[in-house]
Short mmCIF file of C-alpha atoms in Angstrom, two decimals:
data_model
loop_
_atom_site.label_atom_id
_atom_site.label_comp_id
_atom_site.label_asym_id
_atom_site.label_seq_id
_atom_site.Cartn_x
_atom_site.Cartn_y
_atom_site.Cartn_z
CA MET A 16 -7.60 13.71 -23.00
CA ASN A 17 -11.38 13.54 -23.03
CA THR A 18 -11.52 11.81 -26.42
CA LEU A 19 -8.80 9.31 -25.52
CA PHE A 20 -10.10 8.33 -22.08
CA LYS A 21 -13.81 9.33 -22.44
CA LEU A 22 -13.74 11.27 -19.17
CA LYS A 23 -17.08 13.09 -19.59
CA GLU A 24 -18.78 9.90 -20.69
CA ARG A 25 -17.63 8.26 -17.45
CA GLY A 26 -18.68 11.24 -15.31
CA THR A 27 -15.21 12.34 -14.23
CA SER A 28 -12.73 15.14 -14.86
CA ILE A 29 -8.97 15.61 -15.15
CA PRO A 30 -8.57 17.02 -11.57
CA THR A 31 -10.58 14.10 -10.17
CA GLU A 32 -8.48 11.59 -12.09
CA LEU A 33 -5.23 13.27 -11.02
CA MET A 34 -6.28 13.13 -7.34
CA ALA A 35 -7.35 9.49 -7.76
CA GLY A 36 -4.00 8.71 -9.39
CA VAL A 37 -2.04 10.30 -6.53
CA MET A 38 -4.11 8.44 -3.92
CA THR A 39 -3.73 5.15 -5.80
CA PHE A 40 0.03 5.66 -6.05
CA LEU A 41 0.28 6.37 -2.32
CA THR A 42 -1.79 3.26 -1.61
CA MET A 43 0.24 0.94 -3.84
CA VAL A 44 3.80 2.27 -3.48
CA TYR A 45 4.47 -0.08 -0.55
CA ILE A 46 4.89 -3.00 -2.97
CA VAL A 47 8.00 -1.30 -4.37
CA ILE A 48 9.72 -1.87 -1.00
CA VAL A 49 7.93 -4.99 0.26
CA ASN A 50 8.47 -7.11 -2.86
CA PRO A 51 12.28 -6.59 -3.00
CA GLY A 52 12.46 -6.92 0.79
CA ILE A 53 10.83 -10.35 0.72
CA LEU A 54 12.75 -11.60 -2.32
CA SER A 55 16.11 -10.27 -1.07
CA LYS A 56 15.74 -12.47 2.01
CA ALA A 57 15.58 -15.41 -0.41
CA GLY A 58 18.94 -14.37 -1.89
CA MET A 59 17.91 -12.07 -4.74
CA ASP A 60 19.55 -8.68 -5.23
CA PHE A 61 17.40 -6.00 -3.52
CA HIS A 62 18.21 -3.27 -6.05
CA GLY A 63 17.60 -5.53 -9.04
CA VAL A 64 14.23 -6.67 -7.72
CA PHE A 65 13.39 -3.05 -6.85
CA ILE A 66 14.05 -1.91 -10.44
CA ALA A 67 12.19 -4.93 -11.87
CA THR A 68 9.18 -4.23 -9.63
CA VAL A 69 9.06 -0.57 -10.63
CA LEU A 70 9.46 -1.29 -14.35
CA ALA A 71 6.88 -4.10 -14.30
CA SER A 72 4.41 -1.84 -12.48
CA ILE A 73 4.94 1.04 -14.92
CA VAL A 74 4.61 -1.11 -18.05
CA ALA A 75 1.59 -3.07 -16.81
CA THR A 76 -0.23 0.04 -15.59
CA LEU A 77 0.44 1.89 -18.86
CA ILE A 78 -0.89 -1.07 -20.84
CA MET A 79 -3.98 -1.19 -18.63
CA GLY A 80 -4.59 2.55 -19.00
CA LEU A 81 -3.71 3.10 -22.65
CA PHE A 82 -4.97 -0.11 -24.26
CA ALA A 83 -7.72 -1.35 -21.93
CA ASN A 84 -8.76 2.20 -20.93
CA TYR A 85 -9.16 1.20 -17.28
CA PRO A 86 -7.63 3.28 -14.46
CA ILE A 87 -6.30 0.28 -12.57
CA VAL A 88 -2.80 -0.10 -11.13
CA ILE A 89 -1.06 -3.39 -11.82
CA ALA A 90 1.89 -4.44 -9.67
CA PRO A 91 3.79 -7.69 -9.05
CA GLY A 92 2.56 -9.93 -6.28
CA MET A 93 3.49 -13.25 -4.74
CA LEU A 94 1.84 -16.48 -5.97
CA SER A 95 -0.37 -14.69 -8.48
CA LEU A 96 0.39 -17.05 -11.39
CA THR A 97 -0.39 -20.32 -9.65
CA SER A 98 -3.64 -21.91 -8.55
CA PHE A 99 -1.96 -22.69 -5.23
CA ARG A 100 -3.05 -19.26 -4.02
CA TYR A 101 -6.73 -20.11 -4.54
CA MET A 102 -6.40 -23.56 -2.97
CA LEU A 103 -4.75 -21.98 0.06
CA LEU A 104 -7.42 -19.29 0.40
CA ASP A 105 -10.27 -21.80 0.07
CA ALA A 106 -8.77 -23.95 2.86
CA ILE A 107 -8.89 -21.12 5.42
CA PRO A 108 -12.19 -20.54 7.27
CA SER A 109 -13.81 -17.13 6.81
CA SER A 110 -13.57 -16.21 10.50
CA LEU A 111 -9.84 -16.94 10.48
CA LYS A 112 -9.38 -14.80 7.34
CA HIS A 113 -11.02 -11.86 9.11
CA ALA A 114 -8.97 -12.41 12.27
CA ILE A 115 -5.72 -12.59 10.29
CA THR A 116 -6.62 -9.42 8.39
CA ALA A 117 -7.34 -7.55 11.63
CA GLY A 118 -4.18 -8.92 13.27
CA ILE A 119 -1.97 -7.88 10.35
CA GLY A 120 -3.57 -4.43 10.37
CA LEU A 121 -2.92 -4.03 14.10
CA PHE A 122 0.65 -5.30 13.69
CA ILE A 123 1.38 -2.83 10.87
CA THR A 124 -0.18 -0.06 12.95
CA PHE A 125 1.99 -1.03 15.92
CA ILE A 126 5.16 -0.98 13.81
CA GLY A 127 4.19 2.38 12.32
CA LEU A 128 3.52 3.88 15.74
CA GLN A 129 6.89 2.56 16.96
CA ASN A 130 8.76 3.91 13.92
CA ALA A 131 7.11 7.30 14.41
CA LYS A 132 8.05 7.13 18.11
CA ILE A 133 4.44 7.71 19.14
CA ILE A 134 4.85 4.63 21.33
CA VAL A 135 8.24 3.71 22.77
CA ALA A 136 9.68 0.92 24.91
CA SER A 137 9.45 1.29 28.67
CA PRO A 138 11.06 -0.99 31.27
CA ALA A 139 8.16 -0.44 33.68
CA THR A 140 5.15 -0.93 31.39
CA LEU A 141 6.70 -2.41 28.21
CA LEU A 142 5.19 0.46 26.17
CA THR A 143 4.57 4.12 26.85
CA LEU A 144 3.62 7.25 24.96
CA GLY A 145 6.61 8.88 23.25
CA ASN A 146 7.60 12.53 23.13
CA LEU A 147 4.88 14.12 20.99
CA ARG A 148 7.01 17.24 20.47
CA GLU A 149 9.59 15.46 18.31
CA PRO A 150 9.35 16.58 14.66
CA MET A 151 8.92 13.05 13.25
CA THR A 152 6.18 12.27 15.75
CA SER A 153 4.38 15.54 15.08
CA LEU A 154 4.59 15.00 11.32
CA THR A 155 3.11 11.52 11.71
CA ILE A 156 0.22 12.84 13.78
CA VAL A 157 -0.46 15.57 11.20
CA GLY A 158 -0.35 12.90 8.46
CA LEU A 159 -2.84 10.74 10.35
CA ILE A 160 -5.18 13.71 10.82
CA VAL A 161 -4.96 14.59 7.11
CA SER A 162 -5.69 10.94 6.24
CA LEU A 163 -8.75 10.91 8.51
CA VAL A 164 -10.04 14.16 7.00
CA LEU A 165 -9.53 12.82 3.46
CA MET A 166 -11.30 9.58 4.35
CA ALA A 167 -14.26 11.56 5.71
CA TYR A 168 -14.76 13.29 2.37
#
């Protein structure tokens, strides 16, 4: 492994690379669901797009790792082959880009907290704290704590 990937030369080890690979997978696996979800709303078969996304990610990542010798994950994305993406990004002011990023992050957080039943609907206050003793809610809280600890180190 060391001769193929030059691990010592790059100042890393197999356990470090395995942990980095697991973390990268957990960070990028959302695209396997999001990509088919978006394209299925446009009429494409969800399962077909799912398989295509997985296979494209595997092949591209293996090529990047084995031939380019870079530990970078490659996955399909929307508008990545056209210059329209760059024209669109250049037309948006920087402050608006930051606001959109923060808004999307808060929205995803809100959906996650709702799905985990940490926050639930309430007729009196619109939202209220859910039952923290439910197994799914407890597991989510433990997962958040583990994530915070891992981010600290």
